[in-house]
Amino acid sequence: MRDATLRDVALLAGVSPRTVSNVVNGYAKVTERTRQKVELAIAELGYRPNVLARNLANGRSGQIAVVVPYLDTPYFAELLQAVIPGARERGYNVLVDQTDGDPRHERDLLRRSGRAFPFDGMIFSPLGLAQEDLPDDPSLPLVVLGERVSNGVFDHVGIDDVAASRTATAHLIGLGRRRVAAIGDQPYPTGEAAQLRTRGYRRAHADAGLPVDESLVIGTPRFNRADGAGAMSRLLDRDDPPDAVFCYSDLVALGALHVALARGLRVPEDIALIGYDDIEDGRYSNPPISTISPDKVAIATTAVDRLLERINSDRPLPGVEVRAGHRLVVRHSTAGRAAPVTN
Amino acid sequence: MRDATLRDVALLAGVSPRTVSNVVNGYAKVTERTRQKVELAIAELGYRPNVLARNLANGRSGQIAVVVPYLDTPYFAELLQAVIPGARERGYNVLVDQTDGDPRHERDLLRRSGRAFPFDGMIFSPLGLAQEDLPDDPSLPLVVLGERVSNGVFDHVGIDDVAASRTATAHLIGLGRRRVAAIGDQPYPTGEAAQLRTRGYRRAHADAGLPVDESLVIGTPRFNRADGAGAMSRLLDRDDPPDAVFCYSDLVALGALHVALARGLRVPEDIALIGYDDIEDGRYSNPPISTISPDKVAIATTAVDRLLERINSDRPLPGVEVRAGHRLVVRHSTAGRAAPVTN
């Protein structure tokens, strides 16, 4: 069977080829009813837009870039897994780059975005850059992910990290724990994600009328398993170890859990643990770990939507601040047997 | 301080700018001694090649593509983490694409490689394609990763999967286990990785003079945690469950481990488990899992070296078959307390 063409889709949907093209390109001027008709026809015929031909005609590459600090961090891998199909459905190929959080590489990418760059736009998750390093050119097709807040120029998509961290810490305090440690703090000016989480941790203590023992706030260079394991070792070497730990990522929590169990502690009886990110590893760990679950699908979908709107706009658009949802997921590492068993 | 130029590097190294350019571009005609002098000067000055200018001059993009089936599979994420810095050191930017193992998308990428594609070459890890789908154009700058063998046209880098799987299974048999299951088999014509692993599993049984109980060879659609958990549930529901399992990936083993522990079994006393890939998750799981560790750094480095050699060659090069090393890593999930404790 030959591949379906744009004309086939137009015939089946009962619209003009131009309208099909508008839907495929994500232009806003199509009514919802028409869009649905066209999308049904596309699905029925298995139509795949001829991206190369389209790009030759409109001077675009049909490619967007997604830039993350580390590809081997499951949170980013899961986010990409949600971005790529969404963009592909809209006719865009996604290419991924990683920066290792190196500020030079991050700045270099930003400088090239939109010019001499084989991409129509970029979804960017910075790590090494301070707020003032982000561009102030409103014509850049740029959507920023993560913890920083939009400067009104680019679009930003993230969750409310302070509120989420406050919820995680309050969950531990609500279980009756009184020596709650935090693993993952990082210094200004970078490390904004960490600072927002520490702020939420402090607020939960204030809410409960509890003082923060500053010696229980442990800094780590990254949010990975090795950092979590090292920090947990130091905490457990103390004469007065904590009875609960809020970890700033699930990877940190998995490293900390490994050390706690290796030392013969019971989780959560002797020490309760909560992570952040809701990666798959934490659902299958033994015991499974409680976590903050950001709505990754909403983050990915919104980022792609915003970026395509910017790419397809004739004039610069004002920067938009989008907050995706998050929820507390309670598993064995804080609730013990009370937690529902996965699988 | 202004950025160092190619001329600065040449002055410090005492060579011509052309020689510096040859080193930066990875051309083979530079002596080892000269290369070292230039690389020292590059490191001392913190020189970063002006890739855009270079590409304008030589008609190249300065970009290579690495294409994997799934970005959220830790094995691929760890491999990418090894490929990207290696390529960047040689002045190439790496962009990553994922195919979801969709044969249409994989074929499409191959068709476009080398033409109308903003890349100088591609490192490709196919999943959905059969051997005969791979291209036979020797001028394509293409290096294939994974289990299939070079057809003499493109370069291929992988490990000896049959030998590795034989070693993993022999390790379980050597512990005195007599009902060794296998989780991860997949049917012809795709699923070559799985078929090679099943072949190694059979050989280890033949080596030991043991019959294979075909009902213990469990097929799975993918190599992920959910597949491992589902297969393990079916195995443990039997009247005659296995006493050991060879899992075709660490993710499969982590899913299987989760189910075994949730059912109250002791690992390895009641059931021993070994995985494949040596991903970080398996080192931090509780208990840590034994595995086959492919030399990912060698795979990544060799793939980049071969690709740059193809890109920089004036004439088509014959396809080369490269076998990277692998080793058996024994941890708690097979050896019990005898295994060295990580961390």
mmCIF file of C-alpha atoms in Angstrom, chain B residues 102-330:
data_model
loop_
_atom_site.group_PDB
_atom_site.id
_atom_site.type_symbol
_atom_site.label_atom_id
_atom_site.label_comp_id
_atom_site.label_asym_id
_atom_site.label_seq_id
_atom_site.Cartn_x
_atom_site.Cartn_y
_atom_site.Cartn_z
ATOM 1 C CA ASP B 102 9.971 1.507 15.426
ATOM 2 C CA PRO B 103 11.259 -0.074 12.192
ATOM 3 C CA ARG B 104 9.699 2.709 10.063
ATOM 4 C CA HIS B 105 11.485 5.421 11.985
ATOM 5 C CA GLU B 106 14.728 3.435 11.949
ATOM 6 C CA ARG B 107 14.549 2.887 8.182
ATOM 7 C CA ASP B 108 13.684 6.541 7.657
ATOM 8 C CA LEU B 109 16.757 7.668 9.597
ATOM 9 C CA LEU B 110 19.013 5.329 7.642
ATOM 10 C CA ARG B 111 17.589 6.554 4.351
ATOM 11 C CA ARG B 112 18.360 10.124 5.327
ATOM 12 C CA SER B 113 21.827 9.495 6.751
ATOM 13 C CA GLY B 114 24.445 11.302 4.727
ATOM 14 C CA ARG B 115 21.904 13.291 2.681
ATOM 15 C CA ALA B 116 19.724 16.271 3.591
ATOM 16 C CA PHE B 117 20.650 15.527 7.177
ATOM 17 C CA PRO B 118 22.492 17.974 9.381
ATOM 18 C CA PHE B 119 25.044 15.352 10.444
ATOM 19 C CA ASP B 120 28.421 14.211 9.245
ATOM 20 C CA GLY B 121 27.804 10.671 10.446
ATOM 21 C CA MET B 122 25.716 8.423 12.635
ATOM 22 C CA ILE B 123 26.208 5.894 15.426
ATOM 23 C CA PHE B 124 23.126 3.715 15.287
ATOM 24 C CA SER B 125 21.740 1.150 17.704
ATOM 25 C CA PRO B 126 18.893 -0.516 15.800
ATOM 26 C CA LEU B 127 16.189 -2.568 17.449
ATOM 27 C CA GLY B 128 13.268 -3.109 15.080
ATOM 28 C CA LEU B 129 15.282 -3.715 11.913
ATOM 29 C CA ALA B 130 16.300 -7.100 10.577
ATOM 30 C CA GLN B 131 19.829 -7.565 9.242
ATOM 31 C CA GLU B 132 18.716 -7.149 5.626
ATOM 32 C CA ASP B 133 17.301 -3.690 6.361
ATOM 33 C CA LEU B 134 20.751 -2.324 7.078
ATOM 34 C CA PRO B 135 22.265 -0.291 4.241
ATOM 35 C CA ASP B 136 24.782 -1.632 1.749
ATOM 36 C CA ASP B 137 26.286 1.705 0.709
ATOM 37 C CA PRO B 138 29.913 1.646 1.898
ATOM 38 C CA SER B 139 30.260 5.427 1.600
ATOM 39 C CA LEU B 140 27.793 6.011 4.446
ATOM 40 C CA PRO B 141 29.482 7.305 7.587
ATOM 41 C CA LEU B 142 27.695 4.748 9.772
ATOM 42 C CA VAL B 143 28.716 2.731 12.823
ATOM 43 C CA VAL B 144 26.224 0.175 14.142
ATOM 44 C CA LEU B 145 26.087 -0.810 17.817
ATOM 45 C CA GLY B 146 24.533 -3.864 19.392
ATOM 46 C CA GLU B 147 24.188 -7.497 18.617
ATOM 47 C CA ARG B 148 24.089 -7.840 14.886
ATOM 48 C CA VAL B 149 27.244 -8.544 12.941
ATOM 49 C CA SER B 150 28.667 -6.271 10.258
ATOM 50 C CA ASN B 151 27.716 -7.181 6.701
ATOM 51 C CA GLY B 152 31.164 -5.979 5.652
ATOM 52 C CA VAL B 153 29.807 -2.571 4.608
ATOM 53 C CA PHE B 154 29.339 -0.609 7.839
ATOM 54 C CA ASP B 155 31.358 -0.811 11.036
ATOM 55 C CA HIS B 156 29.911 -2.729 13.947
ATOM 56 C CA VAL B 157 30.847 -2.483 17.638
ATOM 57 C CA GLY B 158 29.457 -4.886 20.222
ATOM 58 C CA ILE B 159 30.363 -7.580 22.705
ATOM 59 C CA ASP B 160 30.225 -11.363 22.248
ATOM 60 C CA ASP B 161 26.677 -11.887 23.524
ATOM 61 C CA VAL B 162 26.713 -15.662 23.210
ATOM 62 C CA ALA B 163 29.915 -15.974 25.250
ATOM 63 C CA ALA B 164 28.684 -13.485 27.856
ATOM 64 C CA SER B 165 25.348 -15.274 28.283
ATOM 65 C CA ARG B 166 27.083 -18.631 28.499
ATOM 66 C CA THR B 167 29.267 -17.229 31.302
ATOM 67 C CA ALA B 168 26.261 -15.827 33.186
ATOM 68 C CA THR B 169 24.348 -19.119 32.976
ATOM 69 C CA ALA B 170 27.432 -21.187 33.835
ATOM 70 C CA HIS B 171 27.866 -19.041 36.963
ATOM 71 C CA LEU B 172 24.357 -20.050 38.139
ATOM 72 C CA ILE B 173 24.913 -23.735 37.290
ATOM 73 C CA GLY B 174 28.286 -23.565 39.062
ATOM 74 C CA LEU B 175 26.467 -22.522 42.258
ATOM 75 C CA GLY B 176 24.662 -25.865 42.150
ATOM 76 C CA ARG B 177 21.395 -24.534 40.707
ATOM 77 C CA ARG B 178 19.643 -27.064 38.487
ATOM 78 C CA ARG B 179 16.426 -25.279 37.471
ATOM 79 C CA VAL B 180 17.786 -22.155 35.784
ATOM 80 C CA ALA B 181 15.166 -20.019 34.048
ATOM 81 C CA ALA B 182 15.835 -17.397 31.341
ATOM 82 C CA ILE B 183 13.791 -14.190 31.065
ATOM 83 C CA GLY B 184 13.910 -12.102 27.897
ATOM 84 C CA ASP B 185 13.712 -14.357 24.831
ATOM 85 C CA GLN B 186 12.295 -12.736 21.673
ATOM 86 C CA PRO B 187 11.260 -14.148 18.292
ATOM 87 C CA TYR B 188 13.014 -13.929 14.924
ATOM 88 C CA PRO B 189 13.604 -11.832 12.742
ATOM 89 C CA THR B 190 14.073 -8.920 15.142
ATOM 90 C CA GLY B 191 15.100 -9.629 18.727
ATOM 91 C CA GLU B 192 18.605 -10.680 17.712
ATOM 92 C CA ALA B 193 20.022 -9.625 21.078
ATOM 93 C CA ALA B 194 17.611 -11.940 22.835
ATOM 94 C CA GLN B 195 18.270 -14.858 20.508
ATOM 95 C CA LEU B 196 22.032 -14.645 21.037
ATOM 96 C CA ARG B 197 21.490 -14.636 24.803
ATOM 97 C CA THR B 198 19.238 -17.671 24.612
ATOM 98 C CA ARG B 199 21.916 -19.411 22.541
ATOM 99 C CA GLY B 200 24.509 -18.754 25.271
ATOM 100 C CA TYR B 201 22.057 -20.021 27.903
ATOM 101 C CA ARG B 202 21.628 -23.269 25.931
ATOM 102 C CA ARG B 203 25.372 -23.699 25.431
ATOM 103 C CA ALA B 204 26.050 -23.406 29.164
ATOM 104 C CA HIS B 205 23.499 -26.156 29.778
ATOM 105 C CA ALA B 206 25.103 -28.328 27.088
ATOM 106 C CA ASP B 207 28.561 -27.658 28.586
ATOM 107 C CA ALA B 208 27.295 -28.964 31.948
ATOM 108 C CA GLY B 209 25.463 -31.927 30.402
ATOM 109 C CA LEU B 210 22.124 -30.535 31.615
ATOM 110 C CA PRO B 211 18.889 -30.540 29.590
ATOM 111 C CA VAL B 212 17.067 -27.225 29.000
ATOM 112 C CA ASP B 213 13.506 -27.166 30.364
ATOM 113 C CA GLU B 214 11.904 -25.157 27.534
ATOM 114 C CA SER B 215 9.072 -24.025 29.789
ATOM 115 C CA LEU B 216 11.640 -22.058 31.828
ATOM 116 C CA VAL B 217 12.587 -19.879 28.825
ATOM 117 C CA ILE B 218 10.238 -16.898 29.129
ATOM 118 C CA GLY B 219 9.715 -14.400 26.321
ATOM 119 C CA THR B 220 9.219 -10.666 26.993
ATOM 120 C CA PRO B 221 8.292 -7.874 24.571
ATOM 121 C CA ARG B 222 10.943 -5.483 25.946
ATOM 122 C CA PHE B 223 13.855 -5.673 28.389
ATOM 123 C CA ASN B 224 12.320 -3.531 31.136
ATOM 124 C CA ARG B 225 11.335 -3.763 34.800
ATOM 125 C CA ALA B 226 7.648 -4.427 34.122
ATOM 126 C CA ASP B 227 8.523 -7.313 31.779
ATOM 127 C CA GLY B 228 10.863 -8.782 34.399
ATOM 128 C CA ALA B 229 8.230 -8.470 37.122
ATOM 129 C CA GLY B 230 5.520 -10.095 34.994
ATOM 130 C CA ALA B 231 7.718 -13.004 33.894
ATOM 131 C CA MET B 232 8.907 -13.629 37.463
ATOM 132 C CA SER B 233 5.301 -13.703 38.699
ATOM 133 C CA ARG B 234 4.454 -16.398 36.147
ATOM 134 C CA LEU B 235 7.540 -18.430 37.064
ATOM 135 C CA LEU B 236 6.761 -18.253 40.791
ATOM 136 C CA ASP B 237 3.122 -19.239 40.210
ATOM 137 C CA ARG B 238 4.301 -22.652 38.954
ATOM 138 C CA ASP B 239 4.281 -25.810 41.064
ATOM 139 C CA ASP B 240 7.963 -26.269 40.210
ATOM 140 C CA PRO B 241 9.482 -22.745 40.270
ATOM 141 C CA PRO B 242 13.112 -22.217 39.226
ATOM 142 C CA ASP B 243 15.988 -21.901 41.731
ATOM 143 C CA ALA B 244 17.875 -19.379 39.577
ATOM 144 C CA VAL B 245 17.132 -16.886 36.787
ATOM 145 C CA PHE B 246 19.308 -15.456 34.039
ATOM 146 C CA CYS B 247 17.739 -12.108 33.079
ATOM 147 C CA TYR B 248 18.611 -10.601 29.682
ATOM 148 C CA SER B 249 19.035 -7.102 31.170
ATOM 149 C CA ASP B 250 19.577 -5.567 34.594
ATOM 150 C CA LEU B 251 16.183 -3.853 34.310
ATOM 151 C CA VAL B 252 14.534 -7.248 33.825
ATOM 152 C CA ALA B 253 16.485 -8.536 36.845
ATOM 153 C CA LEU B 254 15.400 -5.543 38.969
ATOM 154 C CA GLY B 255 11.746 -6.187 38.121
ATOM 155 C CA ALA B 256 12.166 -9.917 38.861
ATOM 156 C CA LEU B 257 13.972 -9.172 42.146
ATOM 157 C CA HIS B 258 11.176 -6.869 43.253
ATOM 158 C CA VAL B 259 8.562 -9.622 42.782
ATOM 159 C CA ALA B 260 10.685 -12.323 44.445
ATOM 160 C CA LEU B 261 11.233 -10.183 47.557
ATOM 161 C CA ALA B 262 7.582 -9.060 47.659
ATOM 162 C CA ARG B 263 6.600 -12.751 47.783
ATOM 163 C CA GLY B 264 8.887 -13.314 50.755
ATOM 164 C CA LEU B 265 11.584 -15.288 48.937
ATOM 165 C CA ARG B 266 15.211 -14.958 49.983
ATOM 166 C CA VAL B 267 17.687 -13.912 47.271
ATOM 167 C CA PRO B 268 19.914 -15.811 46.551
ATOM 168 C CA GLU B 269 19.068 -18.593 49.031
ATOM 169 C CA ASP B 270 15.660 -19.440 47.495
ATOM 170 C CA ILE B 271 16.298 -18.016 44.060
ATOM 171 C CA ALA B 272 19.517 -16.595 42.573
ATOM 172 C CA LEU B 273 19.367 -13.790 39.997
ATOM 173 C CA ILE B 274 21.814 -12.462 37.451
ATOM 174 C CA GLY B 275 21.290 -9.553 35.035
ATOM 175 C CA TYR B 276 23.099 -8.088 32.030
ATOM 176 C CA ASP B 277 24.419 -4.532 31.259
ATOM 177 C CA ASP B 278 25.909 -3.481 34.633
ATOM 178 C CA ILE B 279 23.817 -0.333 35.011
ATOM 179 C CA GLU B 280 24.174 1.800 38.137
ATOM 180 C CA ASP B 281 20.730 0.778 39.441
ATOM 181 C CA GLY B 282 21.923 -2.806 39.870
ATOM 182 C CA ARG B 283 24.898 -1.741 41.991
ATOM 183 C CA TYR B 284 22.647 0.133 44.432
ATOM 184 C CA SER B 285 19.696 -2.269 44.562
ATOM 185 C CA ASN B 286 18.976 -4.219 47.718
ATOM 186 C CA PRO B 287 20.524 -6.741 47.389
ATOM 187 C CA PRO B 288 22.911 -5.613 44.624
ATOM 188 C CA ILE B 289 22.592 -7.820 41.530
ATOM 189 C CA SER B 290 25.240 -9.859 39.767
ATOM 190 C CA THR B 291 25.587 -8.992 36.096
ATOM 191 C CA ILE B 292 27.494 -9.136 32.836
ATOM 192 C CA SER B 293 29.411 -5.877 32.445
ATOM 193 C CA PRO B 294 30.056 -4.843 28.843
ATOM 194 C CA ASP B 295 32.999 -2.455 28.470
ATOM 195 C CA LYS B 296 30.816 0.588 27.717
ATOM 196 C CA VAL B 297 33.738 3.009 27.590
ATOM 197 C CA ALA B 298 35.500 0.840 24.993
ATOM 198 C CA ILE B 299 32.285 0.549 22.969
ATOM 199 C CA ALA B 300 31.740 4.320 23.043
ATOM 200 C CA THR B 301 35.352 5.254 22.324
ATOM 201 C CA THR B 302 35.723 2.755 19.497
ATOM 202 C CA ALA B 303 32.441 3.812 17.925
ATOM 203 C CA VAL B 304 33.494 7.482 17.886
ATOM 204 C CA ASP B 305 36.982 6.611 16.564
ATOM 205 C CA ARG B 306 35.600 4.449 13.756
ATOM 206 C CA LEU B 307 32.983 7.025 12.794
ATOM 207 C CA LEU B 308 35.478 9.909 12.614
ATOM 208 C CA GLU B 309 37.806 7.757 10.548
ATOM 209 C CA ARG B 310 34.951 7.110 8.098
ATOM 210 C CA ILE B 311 33.955 10.776 8.035
ATOM 211 C CA ASN B 312 37.501 11.897 7.336
ATOM 212 C CA SER B 313 38.346 9.251 4.772
ATOM 213 C CA ASP B 314 38.513 10.250 1.099
ATOM 214 C CA ARG B 315 37.304 6.839 -0.057
ATOM 215 C CA PRO B 316 34.832 4.210 1.248
ATOM 216 C CA LEU B 317 36.380 2.024 3.930
ATOM 217 C CA PRO B 318 35.617 -1.678 4.391
ATOM 218 C CA GLY B 319 33.297 -2.535 7.299
ATOM 219 C CA VAL B 320 35.111 -3.494 10.467
ATOM 220 C CA GLU B 321 33.817 -5.831 13.174
ATOM 221 C CA VAL B 322 34.909 -4.756 16.681
ATOM 222 C CA ARG B 323 34.349 -6.882 19.790
ATOM 223 C CA ALA B 324 34.581 -4.949 23.035
ATOM 224 C CA GLY B 325 35.297 -6.841 26.242
ATOM 225 C CA HIS B 326 32.876 -7.968 28.938
ATOM 226 C CA ARG B 327 33.223 -9.459 32.402
ATOM 227 C CA LEU B 328 31.155 -11.291 34.985
ATOM 228 C CA VAL B 329 30.451 -9.160 38.081
ATOM 229 C CA VAL B 330 29.430 -11.253 41.087
#
